[in-house]
CSV table of C-alpha atoms in Angstrom, one decimal:
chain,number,residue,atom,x,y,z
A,1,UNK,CA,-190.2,18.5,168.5
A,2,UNK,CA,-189.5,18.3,172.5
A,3,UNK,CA,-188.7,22.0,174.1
A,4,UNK,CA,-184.9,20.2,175.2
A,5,UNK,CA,-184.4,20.6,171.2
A,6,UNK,CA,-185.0,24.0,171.6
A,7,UNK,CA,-182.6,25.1,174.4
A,8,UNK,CA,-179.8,24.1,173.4
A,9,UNK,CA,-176.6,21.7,175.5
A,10,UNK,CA,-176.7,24.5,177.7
A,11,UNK,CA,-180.0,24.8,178.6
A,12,UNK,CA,-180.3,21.3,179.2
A,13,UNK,CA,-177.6,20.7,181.7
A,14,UNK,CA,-178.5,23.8,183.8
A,15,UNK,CA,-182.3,22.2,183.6
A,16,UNK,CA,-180.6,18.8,185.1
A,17,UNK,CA,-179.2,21.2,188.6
A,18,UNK,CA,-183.0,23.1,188.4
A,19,UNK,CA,-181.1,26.4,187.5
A,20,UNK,CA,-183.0,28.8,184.8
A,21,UNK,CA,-180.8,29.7,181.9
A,22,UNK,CA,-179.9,33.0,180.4
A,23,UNK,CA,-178.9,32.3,176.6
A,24,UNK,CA,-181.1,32.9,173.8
A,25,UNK,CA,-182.5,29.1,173.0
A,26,UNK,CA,-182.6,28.1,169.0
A,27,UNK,CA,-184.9,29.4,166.3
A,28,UNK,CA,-188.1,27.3,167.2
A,29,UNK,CA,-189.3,25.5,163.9
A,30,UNK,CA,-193.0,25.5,162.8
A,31,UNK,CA,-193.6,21.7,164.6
A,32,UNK,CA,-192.7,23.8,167.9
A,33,UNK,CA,-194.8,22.7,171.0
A,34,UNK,CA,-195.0,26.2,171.4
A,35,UNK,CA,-196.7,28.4,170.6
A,36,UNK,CA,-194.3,31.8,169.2
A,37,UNK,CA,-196.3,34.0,171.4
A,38,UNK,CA,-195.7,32.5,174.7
A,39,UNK,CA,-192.4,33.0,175.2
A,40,UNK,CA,-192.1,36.5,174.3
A,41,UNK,CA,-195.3,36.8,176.8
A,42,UNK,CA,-193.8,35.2,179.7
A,43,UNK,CA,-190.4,37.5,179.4
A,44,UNK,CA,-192.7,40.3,179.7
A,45,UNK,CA,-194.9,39.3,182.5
A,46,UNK,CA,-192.3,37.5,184.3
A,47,UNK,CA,-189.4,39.1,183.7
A,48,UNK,CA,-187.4,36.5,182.1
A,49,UNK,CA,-185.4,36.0,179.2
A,50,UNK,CA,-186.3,33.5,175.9
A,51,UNK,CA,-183.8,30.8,177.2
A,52,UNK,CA,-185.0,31.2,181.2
A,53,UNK,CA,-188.6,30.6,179.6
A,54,UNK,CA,-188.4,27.9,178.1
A,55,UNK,CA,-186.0,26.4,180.4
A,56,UNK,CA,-188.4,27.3,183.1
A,57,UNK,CA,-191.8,25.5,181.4
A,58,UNK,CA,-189.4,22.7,181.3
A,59,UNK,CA,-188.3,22.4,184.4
A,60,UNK,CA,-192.6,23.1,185.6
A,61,UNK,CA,-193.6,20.1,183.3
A,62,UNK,CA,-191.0,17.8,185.4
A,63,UNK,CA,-192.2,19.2,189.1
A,64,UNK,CA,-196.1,19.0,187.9
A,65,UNK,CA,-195.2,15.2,187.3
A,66,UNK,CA,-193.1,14.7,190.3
A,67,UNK,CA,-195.8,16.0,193.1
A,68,UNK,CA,-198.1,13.5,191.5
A,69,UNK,CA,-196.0,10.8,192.2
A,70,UNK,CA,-195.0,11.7,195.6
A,71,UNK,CA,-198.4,13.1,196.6
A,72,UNK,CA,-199.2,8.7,195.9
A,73,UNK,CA,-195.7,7.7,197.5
A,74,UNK,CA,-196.2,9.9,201.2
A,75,UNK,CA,-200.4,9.0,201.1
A,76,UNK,CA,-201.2,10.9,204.4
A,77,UNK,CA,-198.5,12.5,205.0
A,78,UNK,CA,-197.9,14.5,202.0
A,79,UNK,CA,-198.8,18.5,202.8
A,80,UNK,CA,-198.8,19.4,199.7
A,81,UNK,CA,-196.1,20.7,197.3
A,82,UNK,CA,-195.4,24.0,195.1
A,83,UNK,CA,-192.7,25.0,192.4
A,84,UNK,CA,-190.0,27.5,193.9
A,85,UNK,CA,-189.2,29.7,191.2
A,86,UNK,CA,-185.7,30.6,192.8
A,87,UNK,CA,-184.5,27.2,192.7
A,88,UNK,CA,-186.5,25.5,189.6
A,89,UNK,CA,-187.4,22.9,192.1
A,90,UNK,CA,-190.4,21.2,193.2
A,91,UNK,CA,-191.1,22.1,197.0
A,92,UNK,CA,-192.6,19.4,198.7
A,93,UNK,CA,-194.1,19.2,202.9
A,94,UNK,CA,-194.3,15.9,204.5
A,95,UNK,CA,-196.1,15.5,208.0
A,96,UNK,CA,-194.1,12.7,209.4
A,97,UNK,CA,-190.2,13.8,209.7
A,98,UNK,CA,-188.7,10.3,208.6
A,99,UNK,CA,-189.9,11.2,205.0
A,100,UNK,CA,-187.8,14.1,204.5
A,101,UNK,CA,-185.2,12.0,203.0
A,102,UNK,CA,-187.6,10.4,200.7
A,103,UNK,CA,-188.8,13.5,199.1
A,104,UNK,CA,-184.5,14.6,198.9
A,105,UNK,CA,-183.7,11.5,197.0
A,106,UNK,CA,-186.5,12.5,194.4
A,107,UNK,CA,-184.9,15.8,193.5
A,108,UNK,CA,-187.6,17.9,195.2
A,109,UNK,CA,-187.0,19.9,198.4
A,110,UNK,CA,-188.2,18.9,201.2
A,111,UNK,CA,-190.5,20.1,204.1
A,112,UNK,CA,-191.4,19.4,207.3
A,113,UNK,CA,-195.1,21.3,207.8
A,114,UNK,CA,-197.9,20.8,210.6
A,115,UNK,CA,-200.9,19.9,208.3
A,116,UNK,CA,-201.3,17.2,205.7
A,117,UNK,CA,-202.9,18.1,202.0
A,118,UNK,CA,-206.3,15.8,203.6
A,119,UNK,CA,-206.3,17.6,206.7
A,120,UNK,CA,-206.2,21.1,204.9
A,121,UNK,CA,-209.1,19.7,202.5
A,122,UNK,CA,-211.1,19.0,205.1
A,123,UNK,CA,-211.0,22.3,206.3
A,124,UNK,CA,-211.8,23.3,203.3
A,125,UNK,CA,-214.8,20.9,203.0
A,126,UNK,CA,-216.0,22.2,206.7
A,127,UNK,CA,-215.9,26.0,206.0
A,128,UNK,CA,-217.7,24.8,202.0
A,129,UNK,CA,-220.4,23.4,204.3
A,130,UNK,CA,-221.0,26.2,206.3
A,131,UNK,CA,-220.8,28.7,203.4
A,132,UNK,CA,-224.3,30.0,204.0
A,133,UNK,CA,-223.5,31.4,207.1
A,134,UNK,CA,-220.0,33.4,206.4
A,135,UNK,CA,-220.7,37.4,206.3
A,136,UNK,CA,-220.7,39.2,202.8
A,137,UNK,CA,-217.5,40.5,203.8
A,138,UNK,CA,-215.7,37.0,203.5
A,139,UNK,CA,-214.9,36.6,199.5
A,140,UNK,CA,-213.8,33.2,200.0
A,141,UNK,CA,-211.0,30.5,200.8
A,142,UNK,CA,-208.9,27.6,200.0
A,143,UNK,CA,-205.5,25.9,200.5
A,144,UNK,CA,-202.4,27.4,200.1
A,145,UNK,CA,-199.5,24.9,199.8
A,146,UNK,CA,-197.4,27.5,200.7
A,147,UNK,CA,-198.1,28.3,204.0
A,148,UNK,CA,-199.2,25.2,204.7
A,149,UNK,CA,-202.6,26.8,205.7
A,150,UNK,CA,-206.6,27.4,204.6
A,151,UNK,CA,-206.7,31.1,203.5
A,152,UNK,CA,-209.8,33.1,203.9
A,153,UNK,CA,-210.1,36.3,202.3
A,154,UNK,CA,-211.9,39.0,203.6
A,155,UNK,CA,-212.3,42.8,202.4
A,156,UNK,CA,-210.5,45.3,204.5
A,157,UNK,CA,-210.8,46.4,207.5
A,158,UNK,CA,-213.6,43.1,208.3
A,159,UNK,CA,-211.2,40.7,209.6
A,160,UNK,CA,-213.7,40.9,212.8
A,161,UNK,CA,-216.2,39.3,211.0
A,162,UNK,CA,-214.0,35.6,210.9
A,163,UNK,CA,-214.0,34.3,214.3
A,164,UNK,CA,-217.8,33.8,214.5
A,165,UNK,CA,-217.7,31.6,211.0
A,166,UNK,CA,-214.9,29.5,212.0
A,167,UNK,CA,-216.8,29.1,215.5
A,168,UNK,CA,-219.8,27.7,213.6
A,169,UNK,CA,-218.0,25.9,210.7
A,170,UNK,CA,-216.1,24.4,214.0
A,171,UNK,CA,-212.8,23.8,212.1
A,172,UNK,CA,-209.0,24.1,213.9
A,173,UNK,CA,-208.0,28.1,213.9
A,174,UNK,CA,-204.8,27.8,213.7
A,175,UNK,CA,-205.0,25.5,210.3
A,176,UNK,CA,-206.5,28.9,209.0
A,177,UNK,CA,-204.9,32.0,208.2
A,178,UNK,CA,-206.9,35.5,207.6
A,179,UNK,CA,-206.0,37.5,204.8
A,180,UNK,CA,-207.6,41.3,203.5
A,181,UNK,CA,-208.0,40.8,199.8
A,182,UNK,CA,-208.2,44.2,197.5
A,183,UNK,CA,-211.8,43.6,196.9
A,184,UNK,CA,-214.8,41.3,196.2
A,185,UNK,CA,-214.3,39.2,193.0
A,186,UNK,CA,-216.5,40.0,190.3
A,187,UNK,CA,-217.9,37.8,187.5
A,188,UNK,CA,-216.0,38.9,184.0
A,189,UNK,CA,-218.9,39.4,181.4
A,190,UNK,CA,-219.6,40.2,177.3
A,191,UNK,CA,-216.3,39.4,175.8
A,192,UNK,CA,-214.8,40.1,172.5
A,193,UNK,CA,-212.6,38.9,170.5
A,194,UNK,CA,-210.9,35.9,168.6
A,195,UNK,CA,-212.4,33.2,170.5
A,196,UNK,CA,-215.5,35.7,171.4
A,197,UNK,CA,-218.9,34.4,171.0
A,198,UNK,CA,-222.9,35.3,171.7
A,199,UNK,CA,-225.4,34.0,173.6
A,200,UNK,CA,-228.6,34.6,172.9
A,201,UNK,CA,-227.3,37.0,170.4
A,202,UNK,CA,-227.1,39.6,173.4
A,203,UNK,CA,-224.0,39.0,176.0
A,204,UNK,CA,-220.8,37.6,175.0
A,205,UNK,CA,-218.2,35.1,176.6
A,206,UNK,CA,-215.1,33.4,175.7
A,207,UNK,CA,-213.9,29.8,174.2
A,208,UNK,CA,-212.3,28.0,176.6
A,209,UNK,CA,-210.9,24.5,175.2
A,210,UNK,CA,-212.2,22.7,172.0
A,211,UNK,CA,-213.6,19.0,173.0
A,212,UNK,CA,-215.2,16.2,171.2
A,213,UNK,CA,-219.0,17.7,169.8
A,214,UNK,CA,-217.8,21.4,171.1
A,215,UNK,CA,-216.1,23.7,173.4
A,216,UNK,CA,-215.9,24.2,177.3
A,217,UNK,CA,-216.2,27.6,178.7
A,218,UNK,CA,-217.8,29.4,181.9
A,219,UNK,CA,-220.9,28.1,183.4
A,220,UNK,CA,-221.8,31.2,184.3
A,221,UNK,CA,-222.3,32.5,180.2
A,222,UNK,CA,-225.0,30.3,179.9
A,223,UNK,CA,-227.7,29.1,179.0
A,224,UNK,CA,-228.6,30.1,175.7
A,225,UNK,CA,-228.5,29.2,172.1
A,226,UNK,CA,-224.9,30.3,170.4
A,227,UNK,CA,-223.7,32.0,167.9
A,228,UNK,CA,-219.8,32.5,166.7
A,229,UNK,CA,-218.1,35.7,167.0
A,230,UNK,CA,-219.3,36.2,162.9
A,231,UNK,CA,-222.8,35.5,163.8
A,232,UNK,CA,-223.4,32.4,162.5
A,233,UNK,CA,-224.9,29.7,164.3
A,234,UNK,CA,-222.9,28.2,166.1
A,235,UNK,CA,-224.9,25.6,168.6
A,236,UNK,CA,-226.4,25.7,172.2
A,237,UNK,CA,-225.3,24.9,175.4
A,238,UNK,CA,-225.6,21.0,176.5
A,239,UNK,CA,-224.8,21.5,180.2
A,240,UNK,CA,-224.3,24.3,182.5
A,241,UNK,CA,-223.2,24.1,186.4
A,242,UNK,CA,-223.2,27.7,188.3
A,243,UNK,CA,-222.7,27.7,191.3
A,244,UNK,CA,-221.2,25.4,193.2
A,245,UNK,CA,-218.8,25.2,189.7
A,246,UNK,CA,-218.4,27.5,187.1
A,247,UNK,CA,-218.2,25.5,183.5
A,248,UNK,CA,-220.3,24.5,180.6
A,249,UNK,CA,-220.0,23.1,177.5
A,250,UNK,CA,-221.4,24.1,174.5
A,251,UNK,CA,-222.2,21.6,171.3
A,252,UNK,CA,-221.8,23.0,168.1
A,253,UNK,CA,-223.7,22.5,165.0
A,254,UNK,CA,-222.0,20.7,161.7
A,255,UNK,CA,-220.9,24.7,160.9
A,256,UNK,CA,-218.0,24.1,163.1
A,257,UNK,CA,-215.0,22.0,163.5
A,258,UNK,CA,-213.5,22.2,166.9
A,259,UNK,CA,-209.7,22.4,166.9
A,260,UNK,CA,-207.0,21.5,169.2
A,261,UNK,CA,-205.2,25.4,169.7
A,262,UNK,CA,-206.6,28.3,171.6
A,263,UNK,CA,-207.0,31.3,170.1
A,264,UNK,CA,-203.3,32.6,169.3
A,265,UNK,CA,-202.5,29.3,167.4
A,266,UNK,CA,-201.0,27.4,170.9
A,267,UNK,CA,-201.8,23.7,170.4
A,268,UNK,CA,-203.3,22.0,173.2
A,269,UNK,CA,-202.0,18.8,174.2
A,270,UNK,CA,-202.6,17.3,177.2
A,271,UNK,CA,-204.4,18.6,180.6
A,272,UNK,CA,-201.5,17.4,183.0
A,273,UNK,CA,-201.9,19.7,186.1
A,274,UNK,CA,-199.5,22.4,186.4
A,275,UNK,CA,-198.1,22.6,190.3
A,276,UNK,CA,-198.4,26.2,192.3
A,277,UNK,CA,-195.9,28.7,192.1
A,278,UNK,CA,-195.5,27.4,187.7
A,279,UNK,CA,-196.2,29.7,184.8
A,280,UNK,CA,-199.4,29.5,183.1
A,281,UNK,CA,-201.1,32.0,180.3
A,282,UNK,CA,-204.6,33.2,179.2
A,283,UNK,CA,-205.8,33.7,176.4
A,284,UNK,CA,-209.1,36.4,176.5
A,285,UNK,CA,-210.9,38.2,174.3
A,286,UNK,CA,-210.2,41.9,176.4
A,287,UNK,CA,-206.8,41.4,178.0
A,288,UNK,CA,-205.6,39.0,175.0
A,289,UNK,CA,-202.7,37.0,176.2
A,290,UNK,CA,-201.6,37.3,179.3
A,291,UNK,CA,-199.4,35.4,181.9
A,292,UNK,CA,-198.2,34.6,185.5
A,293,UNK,CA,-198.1,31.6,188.3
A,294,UNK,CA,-200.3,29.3,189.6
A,295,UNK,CA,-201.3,30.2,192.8
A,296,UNK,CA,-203.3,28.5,195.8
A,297,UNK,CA,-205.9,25.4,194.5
A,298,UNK,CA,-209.0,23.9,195.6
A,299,UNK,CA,-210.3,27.9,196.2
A,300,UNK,CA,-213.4,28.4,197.2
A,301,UNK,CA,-215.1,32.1,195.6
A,302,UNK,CA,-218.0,33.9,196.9
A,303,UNK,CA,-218.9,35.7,193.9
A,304,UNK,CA,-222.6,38.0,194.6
A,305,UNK,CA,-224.4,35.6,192.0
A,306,UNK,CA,-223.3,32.6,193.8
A,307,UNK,CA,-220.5,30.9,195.8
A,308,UNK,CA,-217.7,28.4,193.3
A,309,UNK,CA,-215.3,25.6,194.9
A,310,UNK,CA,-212.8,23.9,194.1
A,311,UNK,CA,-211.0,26.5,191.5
A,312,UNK,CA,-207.2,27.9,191.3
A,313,UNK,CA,-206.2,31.4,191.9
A,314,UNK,CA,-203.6,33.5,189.6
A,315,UNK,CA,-202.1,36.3,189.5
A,316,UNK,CA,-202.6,36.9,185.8
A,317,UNK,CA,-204.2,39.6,184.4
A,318,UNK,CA,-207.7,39.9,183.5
A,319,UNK,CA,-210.5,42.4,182.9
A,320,UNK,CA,-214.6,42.0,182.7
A,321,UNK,CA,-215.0,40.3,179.0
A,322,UNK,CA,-212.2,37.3,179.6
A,323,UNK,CA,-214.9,35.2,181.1
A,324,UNK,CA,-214.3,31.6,179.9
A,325,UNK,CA,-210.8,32.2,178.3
A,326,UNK,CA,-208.4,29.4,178.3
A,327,UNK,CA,-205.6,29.1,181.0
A,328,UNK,CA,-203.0,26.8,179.7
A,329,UNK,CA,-199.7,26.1,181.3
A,330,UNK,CA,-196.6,25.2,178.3
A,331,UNK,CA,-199.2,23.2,176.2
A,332,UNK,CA,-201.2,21.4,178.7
A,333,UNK,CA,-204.9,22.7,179.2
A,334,UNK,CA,-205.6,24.1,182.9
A,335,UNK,CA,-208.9,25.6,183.2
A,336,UNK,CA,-211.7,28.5,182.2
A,337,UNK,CA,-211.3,31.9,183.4
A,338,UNK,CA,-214.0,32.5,185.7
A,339,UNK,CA,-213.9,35.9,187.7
A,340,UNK,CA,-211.6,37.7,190.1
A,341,UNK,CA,-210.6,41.1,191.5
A,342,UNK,CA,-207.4,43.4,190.8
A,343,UNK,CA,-205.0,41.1,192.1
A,344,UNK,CA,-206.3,37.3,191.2
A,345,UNK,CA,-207.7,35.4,188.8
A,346,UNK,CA,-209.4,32.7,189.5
A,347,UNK,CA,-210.1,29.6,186.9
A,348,UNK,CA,-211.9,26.5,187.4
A,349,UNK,CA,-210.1,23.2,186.6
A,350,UNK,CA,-210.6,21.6,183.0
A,351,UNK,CA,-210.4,18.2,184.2
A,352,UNK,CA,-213.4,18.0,186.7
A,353,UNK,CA,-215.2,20.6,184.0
A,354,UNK,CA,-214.5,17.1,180.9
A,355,UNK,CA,-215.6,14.5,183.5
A,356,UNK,CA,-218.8,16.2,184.4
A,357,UNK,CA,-219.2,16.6,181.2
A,358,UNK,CA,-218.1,13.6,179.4
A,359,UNK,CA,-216.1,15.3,176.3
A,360,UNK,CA,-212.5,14.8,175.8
A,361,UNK,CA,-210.0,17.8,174.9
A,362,UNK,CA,-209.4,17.8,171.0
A,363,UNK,CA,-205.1,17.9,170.7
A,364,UNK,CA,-203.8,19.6,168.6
């Protein structure tokens, strides 16, 4: 059953002029793409009512397939695009001022920004290069489509420690903006739980995503032998990349049949990229199942045990034990839950985690 089946004639129009509805949508049947706990779980850490939820991962599944085709379509001069929440829109910046009406005929708002999605990668790329030499006090940085600038966090009251790493890093100033995070992010250790699991029989982590032979979590858990969350063996791990990335997969032993659903039943369909500013939930063994919005991509973390690229900040809630949980945006996989602070959480991306790799998500 497709979600429109669930909202209802009314639903589905105000979906067509990117408007979130307020009715309560249909009894969802058991063939749901949904899982029943999601919905409930985005009104409370949203805010929004059943019908605006569903209406609203909707609307996110049509703007995460809309950037990718005009991120093709503009080539250089596509800035990169986020999902305004307000409108139900897609948000798009364009460098070059004569494709603002391109991006309008597509549905998507358009915006006319300074730096192009490559140009704010390569910053990225130069500061990544340099990352040896940035002070403790920098926790890390990344793209934020938003402000069409390269974010670097910093703990209070250091901002004075920045200049002198963009110096020698030699990248454009103004394409960076500095911002005082809450506090260093922290690797989340010994989970518990449904999808908990021992390594080593001594620390514990979380399941991320079932995939052909296994499962996918944090790199960072391993290595080790495994065993499930009833102690029984369960397998070992078969690759494992921290730093630089944070996930590993784990092959499991004829004991075990890997299955397409996280831990709360959701079924996992697809890993189509969710855009920033959508919805998206964990599921972990200490906070359980939490939710909020894609934030900035292509982050780059400076945890103490090593520095992480290339991952997406949240602002979904997380404690020390989620490490490895599964971030999945309406059914589509997103990434493993690697660390954060009191304010983000940051997961890295499922699809460079099954290339590296070479598994393949089990559906369910």
């Amino acid at each position: 059953m497709k979600i429109t089946k669930l909202l209802g004639v009314a639903a589905t129009a105000a979906l067509a002029t990117g408007a979130l509805v307020t009715g309560t949508p249909a009894a969802a049947s058991s063939d749901t793409l949904l899982n029943t706990e999601m919905v409930p779980a985005l009104q409370r850490d949203l805010g929004l009512t059943a019908g605006q939820a569903l209406a609203r991962i909707q609307s996110e599944t049509a703007a995460g397939a809309l950037e990718q085709s005009l991120a093709s379509a503009l080539a250089g001069s596509f800035g990169g695009a986020s999902y305004n929440e307000a409108t139900g829109k897609l948000r798009v910046g364009v460098t070059d001022a004569a494709k603002l009406g391109q991006v309008a005929a597509s549905g998507a708002e358009a915006e006319l920004v300074r730096f192009s999605a490559a140009q704010l990668d390569s910053t990225v790329d130069k500061l990544n290069a340099g990352e040896r030499a940035a002070d403790g006090a920098i926790t890390g940085w990344g793209v934020d489509t938003k402000t069409n600038r390269v974010t670097l966090n910093v703990l209070p009251g250091k901002s004075g420690v920045v200049d002198s790493y963009l110096e020698k890093t030699g990248v454009d100033k103004t394409a960076v903006a500095v911002v005082e995070t809450t506090s260093a992010p922290t690797l989340k250790y010994d989970v518990r739980g449904g999808d908990a699991y021992y390594i080593n029989n001594s620390s514990r982590c979380s399941i991320g995503f079932s995939v052909s032979g296994g499962f996918l979590t944090a790199g960072h858990c391993g290595p080790g032998t495994v065993t499930g969350s009833n102690r029984v063996a369960m397998g070992s791990f078969s690759r494992v990349s921290f730093p630089s990335n944070d996930y590993a997969s784990v092959r499991v032993n004829s004991n075990w049949t890997p299955r397409g659903v996280i831990n709360n039943g959701t079924r996992v369909s697809g890993s189509n990229v969710a855009a920033t500013g959508a919805s998206v939930c964990k599921s972990g063994s200490t906070t359980g199942w939490t939710c909020g919005t894609v934030g900035a991509k292509n982050q780059t973390v400076r945890y103490a045990e090593g520095t992480v690229y290339g991952m997406t900040a949240t602002n979904v809630r997380s404690q020390a034990g989620d490490s490895g949980g599964s971030f999945i945006a309406g059914n589509q996989a997103q990434g493993m839950l690697s660390g954060g602070n009191s304010s983000v959480t940051y997961f890295f991306p499922v699809r460079p985690a099954l290339s590296a790799t070479g598994t393949s998500l089990v559906l369910g």
